Coordinates of C-alpha atoms in Angstrom, one line a residue:
Chain A
X153 CA 92.8 105.2 119.2
X154 CA 95.4 104.4 121.5
X155 CA 99.3 104.5 119.9
X156 CA 99.7 100.9 120.3
X157 CA 96.5 100.0 118.6
X158 CA 97.2 102.0 115.5
X159 CA 100.8 101.0 114.8
X160 CA 99.1 97.5 115.7
X161 CA 96.9 97.5 112.6
X162 CA 99.4 99.5 110.8
X163 CA 101.5 96.9 110.9
X164 CA 99.4 94.7 110.3
X165 CA 98.3 96.2 107.0
X166 CA 101.9 96.7 106.0
X167 CA 102.4 92.8 106.6
X168 CA 100.0 92.2 104.8
X169 CA 101.4 93.8 101.9
X170 CA 104.8 92.1 102.6
X171 CA 102.8 88.7 102.2
X172 CA 101.0 89.4 99.7
X173 CA 104.0 90.9 96.8
X174 CA 105.7 88.2 98.0
X175 CA 103.1 85.6 97.1
X176 CA 102.7 86.6 94.0
X177 CA 106.0 86.5 93.1
X178 CA 106.1 83.3 93.9
X179 CA 103.9 82.6 91.5
X180 CA 105.6 84.5 89.1
X181 CA 108.3 81.9 89.5
X182 CA 106.5 78.7 89.4
X183 CA 105.1 76.5 87.0
X184 CA 101.6 76.9 85.9
X185 CA 98.7 77.8 84.2
X186 CA 98.2 81.5 83.2
X187 CA 94.4 81.5 83.7
X188 CA 94.8 80.2 86.8
X189 CA 97.9 82.2 87.7
X190 CA 95.9 85.8 87.0
X191 CA 92.6 83.9 88.8
X192 CA 94.0 83.8 92.1
X193 CA 95.4 87.0 92.0
X194 CA 92.3 89.1 91.5
X195 CA 91.0 86.7 94.5
X196 CA 94.4 87.8 97.0
X197 CA 94.2 91.3 96.0
X198 CA 90.1 91.1 96.5
X199 CA 90.9 90.2 99.6
X200 CA 94.0 91.8 100.9
X201 CA 91.6 95.4 99.6
X202 CA 88.4 94.2 100.9
X203 CA 86.4 94.9 97.7
X204 CA 83.2 93.0 96.6
X205 CA 85.1 92.3 93.0
X206 CA 88.4 92.2 91.4
X207 CA 88.8 92.1 87.4
X208 CA 91.2 91.6 85.3
X209 CA 90.9 92.8 81.2
X210 CA 94.0 91.5 79.0
X211 CA 94.3 93.7 75.9
X212 CA 93.2 91.7 73.2
X213 CA 93.7 94.2 68.8
X214 CA 92.2 97.7 70.6
X215 CA 89.7 96.3 73.2
X216 CA 90.2 95.1 76.5
X217 CA 88.8 91.8 77.8
X218 CA 88.1 90.0 80.9
X219 CA 90.8 87.5 81.6
X220 CA 90.3 87.0 85.3
X221 CA 87.6 87.8 88.1
X222 CA 86.8 87.7 91.9
X223 CA 83.1 88.7 92.5
X224 CA 79.6 88.4 91.6
X225 CA 79.8 87.3 88.0
X226 CA 82.2 85.5 87.1
X227 CA 80.8 83.8 84.1
X228 CA 82.2 87.3 81.8
X229 CA 85.5 85.8 81.6
X230 CA 85.9 86.3 78.6
X231 CA 82.4 87.8 77.2
X232 CA 83.4 90.9 79.0
X233 CA 85.1 93.1 76.4
X234 CA 85.7 97.5 76.2
X235 CA 86.9 99.6 73.5
X236 CA 89.4 101.7 74.7
X237 CA 87.3 104.7 74.2
X238 CA 84.7 103.2 76.7
X239 CA 84.1 103.4 79.9
X240 CA 86.9 104.0 82.9
X241 CA 88.2 101.1 82.0
X242 CA 89.4 102.5 78.9
X243 CA 89.7 106.1 80.7
X244 CA 92.9 103.9 82.2
X245 CA 94.4 102.1 79.6
X246 CA 94.3 105.0 77.3
X247 CA 95.5 107.5 80.0
X248 CA 97.9 105.1 81.7
X249 CA 97.5 106.7 84.7
X250 CA 95.7 105.3 87.8
X251 CA 92.1 106.0 88.8
X252 CA 90.1 105.7 92.4
X253 CA 86.7 107.2 92.7
X254 CA 85.4 106.9 96.5
X255 CA 81.6 107.0 95.6
X256 CA 78.8 107.2 92.5
X257 CA 81.7 105.8 90.2
X258 CA 78.7 104.7 88.3
X259 CA 78.0 108.8 88.2
X260 CA 81.5 109.4 86.2
X261 CA 80.7 110.6 82.7
X262 CA 83.3 108.2 81.6
X263 CA 81.6 105.0 82.4
X264 CA 80.1 102.5 80.5
X265 CA 77.7 99.9 82.0
X266 CA 77.3 96.6 81.3
X267 CA 74.0 94.4 81.7
X268 CA 76.1 91.5 82.6
X269 CA 78.6 93.3 85.1
X270 CA 77.0 93.3 88.9
X271 CA 80.0 95.4 89.2
X272 CA 78.6 98.9 87.6
X273 CA 76.1 99.3 90.0
X274 CA 79.2 99.3 92.7
X275 CA 80.4 103.0 94.4
X276 CA 84.0 103.2 94.0
X277 CA 87.0 102.1 92.2
X278 CA 90.2 101.5 91.7
X279 CA 91.9 101.0 88.4
X280 CA 95.7 101.1 87.7
X281 CA 96.8 99.9 83.8
X282 CA 99.4 97.5 83.0
X283 CA 102.7 99.0 81.8
X284 CA 105.5 96.1 80.2
X285 CA 108.0 98.2 78.5
X286 CA 106.6 101.3 76.8
X287 CA 103.4 98.5 75.7
X288 CA 99.4 98.3 77.8
X289 CA 98.9 95.2 78.4
X290 CA 96.1 95.3 80.1
X291 CA 94.0 96.7 83.3
X292 CA 93.4 96.0 86.8
X293 CA 89.7 97.0 88.6
X294 CA 89.1 97.0 92.2
X295 CA 85.0 98.3 93.4
X296 CA 83.2 98.5 96.8
X297 CA 79.7 98.2 96.5
X298 CA 80.4 100.4 99.1
X299 CA 81.3 103.5 99.0
X300 CA 84.8 104.0 99.6
X301 CA 88.1 106.1 100.5
X302 CA 91.4 104.9 99.2
X303 CA 94.1 104.7 100.9
X304 CA 97.6 105.4 99.0
X305 CA 98.5 101.8 100.1
X306 CA 95.5 101.0 98.0
X307 CA 96.7 102.7 95.3
X308 CA 100.7 101.8 95.6
X309 CA 99.3 98.3 95.9
X310 CA 96.9 98.1 92.9
X311 CA 100.2 99.6 90.8
X312 CA 102.6 96.7 92.3
X313 CA 100.1 94.1 91.1
X314 CA 99.4 95.5 88.1
X315 CA 102.5 95.7 87.3
X316 CA 103.8 91.3 88.7
X317 CA 100.8 91.6 86.6
X318 CA 102.8 92.5 83.6
X319 CA 105.8 90.4 84.0
X320 CA 103.9 87.1 84.4
X321 CA 102.0 87.9 80.9
X322 CA 105.2 88.8 79.5
X323 CA 107.1 85.7 81.3
X324 CA 104.7 84.0 78.7
X325 CA 106.7 84.5 75.5
X326 CA 109.5 83.2 76.7
X327 CA 110.3 80.1 74.8
X328 CA 110.9 77.6 77.7
X329 CA 113.0 75.4 75.3
X330 CA 115.7 78.9 74.4
X331 CA 115.3 80.0 78.2
X332 CA 116.1 76.3 79.6
X333 CA 119.7 76.2 77.9
X334 CA 120.4 80.0 77.6
X335 CA 124.2 81.5 79.2
X336 CA 122.5 84.3 82.5
X337 CA 126.1 85.4 82.6
X338 CA 126.1 86.8 79.5
X339 CA 123.1 88.0 79.3
X340 CA 123.2 89.9 82.6
X341 CA 126.7 91.0 81.8
X342 CA 125.6 92.2 78.1
X343 CA 122.3 93.8 78.7
X344 CA 120.1 91.9 76.1
X345 CA 117.0 94.2 75.2
X346 CA 113.7 92.1 76.8
X347 CA 109.7 92.7 76.6
X348 CA 110.7 96.4 78.6
X349 CA 113.4 97.6 75.9
X350 CA 116.0 96.0 78.4
Chain B
X198 CA 111.5 98.3 124.7
X199 CA 108.1 99.7 125.5
X200 CA 105.6 98.8 122.9
X201 CA 104.9 101.3 121.0
X202 CA 108.9 102.0 120.1
X203 CA 109.2 97.9 119.3
X204 CA 106.3 98.3 117.2
X205 CA 107.1 101.5 115.2
X206 CA 110.2 99.8 114.4
X207 CA 108.8 96.8 113.0
X208 CA 106.3 98.8 111.4
X209 CA 109.6 101.1 110.4
X210 CA 111.1 97.6 108.4
X211 CA 108.0 96.3 106.8
X212 CA 107.1 99.4 105.7
X213 CA 110.8 99.2 104.1
X214 CA 110.3 95.8 102.9
X215 CA 107.1 97.1 101.1
X216 CA 108.7 99.6 99.3
X217 CA 111.3 97.5 98.6
X218 CA 109.6 95.1 96.3
X219 CA 107.9 97.9 94.9
X220 CA 110.6 99.9 94.1
X221 CA 112.2 96.5 92.8
X222 CA 109.2 95.8 91.1
X223 CA 108.8 99.1 89.1
X224 CA 112.1 98.4 87.5
X225 CA 111.2 94.5 86.1
X226 CA 108.3 96.4 83.9
X227 CA 110.4 99.7 83.0
X228 CA 113.3 100.5 80.0
X229 CA 116.4 99.9 81.0
X230 CA 119.0 98.3 81.0
X231 CA 119.5 94.5 82.6
X232 CA 123.6 95.3 84.0
X233 CA 122.6 99.1 85.4
X234 CA 119.1 97.0 86.9
X235 CA 120.5 94.2 88.1
X236 CA 123.2 96.6 89.8
X237 CA 120.4 98.8 90.5
X238 CA 118.9 95.6 92.8
X239 CA 121.9 94.1 94.4
X240 CA 122.5 97.9 96.1
X241 CA 118.5 98.5 97.2
X242 CA 119.3 94.8 99.0
X243 CA 122.4 95.5 101.2
X244 CA 121.4 99.2 102.1
X245 CA 117.7 97.7 103.2
X246 CA 119.2 94.4 105.2
X247 CA 122.6 96.6 106.4
X248 CA 125.2 94.5 104.4
X249 CA 128.8 95.6 103.7
X250 CA 128.2 93.2 100.1
X251 CA 125.7 92.1 98.1
X252 CA 126.6 90.2 95.0
X253 CA 125.0 88.8 92.5
X254 CA 126.1 85.2 90.3
X255 CA 124.4 84.7 87.3
X256 CA 124.6 80.9 86.1
X257 CA 126.8 80.6 82.1
X258 CA 127.5 76.9 81.1
X259 CA 128.1 75.1 84.1
X260 CA 129.5 77.9 86.5
X261 CA 128.2 80.8 88.4
X262 CA 129.8 84.0 87.2
X263 CA 129.6 87.3 89.0
X264 CA 127.4 89.4 87.2
X265 CA 126.6 92.1 89.8
X266 CA 128.3 92.9 92.9
X267 CA 127.6 95.7 95.8
X268 CA 130.2 96.4 98.1
X269 CA 134.3 96.5 98.6
X270 CA 134.8 95.0 95.3
X271 CA 133.4 96.2 92.2
X272 CA 135.9 95.9 89.7
X273 CA 135.7 91.4 90.3
X274 CA 132.0 91.8 87.8
X275 CA 132.8 89.5 85.0
X276 CA 135.9 88.4 86.4
X277 CA 134.4 85.9 89.5
X278 CA 133.9 82.6 88.4
X279 CA 132.7 79.7 91.0
X280 CA 131.5 75.8 89.7
X281 CA 128.3 74.5 90.9
X282 CA 129.9 72.8 93.5
X283 CA 132.4 75.4 94.7
X284 CA 131.8 77.2 97.4
X285 CA 128.6 78.0 99.7
X286 CA 127.8 79.9 96.6
X287 CA 127.8 76.9 95.0
X288 CA 126.1 75.1 97.4
X289 CA 123.2 77.2 97.0
X290 CA 123.1 76.9 93.7
X291 CA 122.9 73.3 93.8
X292 CA 120.8 72.4 96.7
X293 CA 118.6 75.4 95.5
X294 CA 118.3 75.9 99.8
X295 CA 118.5 78.8 101.5
X296 CA 121.7 79.3 103.3
X297 CA 122.0 81.5 106.0
X298 CA 125.2 81.6 108.2
X299 CA 125.2 84.1 110.9
X300 CA 129.1 83.9 111.4
X301 CA 132.3 82.4 110.7
X302 CA 131.0 81.5 107.3
X303 CA 134.6 80.9 106.2
X304 CA 134.7 78.3 109.0
X305 CA 132.1 76.6 106.8
X306 CA 133.5 73.1 104.9
X307 CA 131.9 74.0 101.8
X308 CA 133.6 77.3 102.2
X309 CA 136.0 78.8 98.4
X310 CA 138.2 81.8 99.5
X311 CA 138.8 83.6 96.9
X312 CA 141.9 86.2 96.8
X313 CA 140.0 89.0 94.4
X314 CA 136.7 88.6 96.9
X315 CA 137.4 90.6 100.6
X316 CA 133.7 89.1 101.3
X317 CA 135.6 86.3 101.4
X318 CA 136.5 87.0 105.6
X319 CA 133.5 87.9 105.9
X320 CA 131.2 86.9 108.9
X321 CA 127.7 86.6 107.8
X322 CA 126.8 84.6 104.7
X323 CA 122.7 85.1 103.3
X324 CA 122.2 83.4 99.9
X325 CA 119.5 82.2 98.3
X326 CA 118.8 80.7 94.3
X327 CA 117.3 82.2 91.6
X328 CA 115.3 79.7 90.2
X329 CA 112.8 80.7 87.3
X330 CA 110.4 77.8 86.0
X331 CA 112.4 74.2 87.8
X332 CA 115.4 76.2 86.4
X333 CA 118.9 77.3 88.6
X334 CA 119.5 81.1 86.6
X335 CA 121.6 82.1 89.6
X336 CA 122.4 83.1 93.2
X337 CA 122.3 85.8 95.3
X338 CA 124.6 86.0 98.4
X339 CA 124.7 88.9 101.0
X340 CA 127.4 89.2 103.3
X341 CA 128.0 91.2 106.4
X342 CA 132.0 91.8 107.7
X343 CA 130.7 90.9 111.2
X344 CA 128.5 88.4 113.4
X345 CA 124.9 89.2 112.4
X346 CA 121.5 86.6 113.1
X347 CA 119.1 86.8 110.1
X348 CA 115.5 87.3 110.9
X349 CA 113.0 85.8 108.9
X350 CA 112.1 88.7 107.2
X351 CA 115.9 89.2 106.2
X352 CA 115.8 85.5 104.4
X353 CA 112.0 85.7 103.1
X354 CA 113.4 89.4 101.3
X355 CA 116.8 87.9 99.7
X356 CA 114.2 84.9 98.4
X357 CA 111.8 87.3 97.1
X358 CA 114.3 89.5 95.3
X359 CA 116.1 86.6 94.3
X360 CA 111.7 86.3 92.5
X361 CA 112.0 89.1 91.3
X362 CA 115.7 88.8 89.5
X363 CA 114.5 85.3 87.9
X364 CA 111.3 87.9 86.5
X365 CA 114.0 90.6 85.2
X366 CA 116.4 87.4 83.7
X367 CA 113.8 86.2 82.0
X368 CA 111.7 88.8 80.6
X369 CA 114.9 89.9 78.8
X370 CA 114.3 86.4 76.2
X371 CA 110.8 88.1 75.7
X372 CA 111.6 89.8 71.7
X373 CA 110.2 93.0 71.8
X374 CA 108.4 92.9 68.1
X375 CA 107.3 89.8 69.1
X376 CA 105.5 90.9 72.6
X377 CA 104.6 94.8 71.5
X378 CA 101.4 92.9 69.0
X379 CA 100.2 90.0 70.1
X380 CA 96.9 89.5 71.9
X381 CA 97.7 89.5 75.1
X382 CA 93.8 88.3 76.6
X383 CA 93.9 85.4 74.5
X384 CA 97.3 84.5 76.2
X385 CA 95.8 84.9 79.6
X386 CA 92.5 83.2 78.5
X387 CA 94.5 80.1 76.9
X388 CA 97.8 80.0 79.2
X389 CA 100.2 79.4 77.3
X390 CA 103.5 78.1 77.7
X391 CA 106.2 79.9 79.2
X392 CA 109.0 80.3 81.4
X393 CA 107.7 79.5 84.1
X394 CA 106.5 76.0 81.9
X395 CA 103.3 78.2 82.3

């Protein structure tokens, strides 16, 4: 590829990444419905990465529950549950590590097959834990139907979006009445402790 | 400038912006001291934009209090206070609007001079409100000693970093014990209301 063309393509990717973070950042601080916001985020991630699905699992009493889904089976939201010792997703939550598999993800011994998730026949899998402070709150996955080698940018993107979702979830614990009349400067100067053990 | 050189410069800026958002995003969800985190953020912003100062004001009982400062006078933190009807910073908080002045900011009729802030003789001023839900939580400013025309990227950057700081402040209201043992999936599916009226 000629150099200018290559640079143009890289600039286009970087600009898209900037806009993705900005768009999600805006969602975090604007009033909105949590389920709608997470659904909008998985849609943006699938679009950015060009994947065939993007799934968000959140932790509920030692299990991972599918809470937002972009892809072939949106009806599985609220239905699919995984134990933390099950599947690639459980592994990511347990090990607190990013996982990128470029092909034959379903051959991985950690894999768990769901009859109700067509994503489970897909080749490529990218997954990041969602961690706030020292708590694993959930896992975000993207899947490509066909083999796909993930770039470093894509791995960083899923990590950062996972962090943004972590903020979104943590912020849902803030009591609006308590927040509305607070002394933010006192807090900022003293450094009170919050969700992140701050 | 030859096309490839121009593209390289733009790519470099976009990559830096991506890294800035990622670095701050990581700070939000990791345990840390709030005052140290805001100080690290204003340092990163000043470095990114190449400004001579970056100041973070947070709201306290109808006033704006300087809570983090990168620049010539870090000792003013916790000391400088502005009413919401004073100065360019007060205007930004009151109007909830971005303000970019490329030269002679001190000539602006909205300007207020502080003897204890050398920044107030600076030419160029870029400022964004920090808003969470419908609350103005603070204002973030960058200042250049000499005239500086702000790019669209720089305006977007300060807006997004302001949103990230908004998340940081809101998350400090989360009670760690309440957060640690919660059912995140229940929350994510039901869409409970949080700081952003979520």
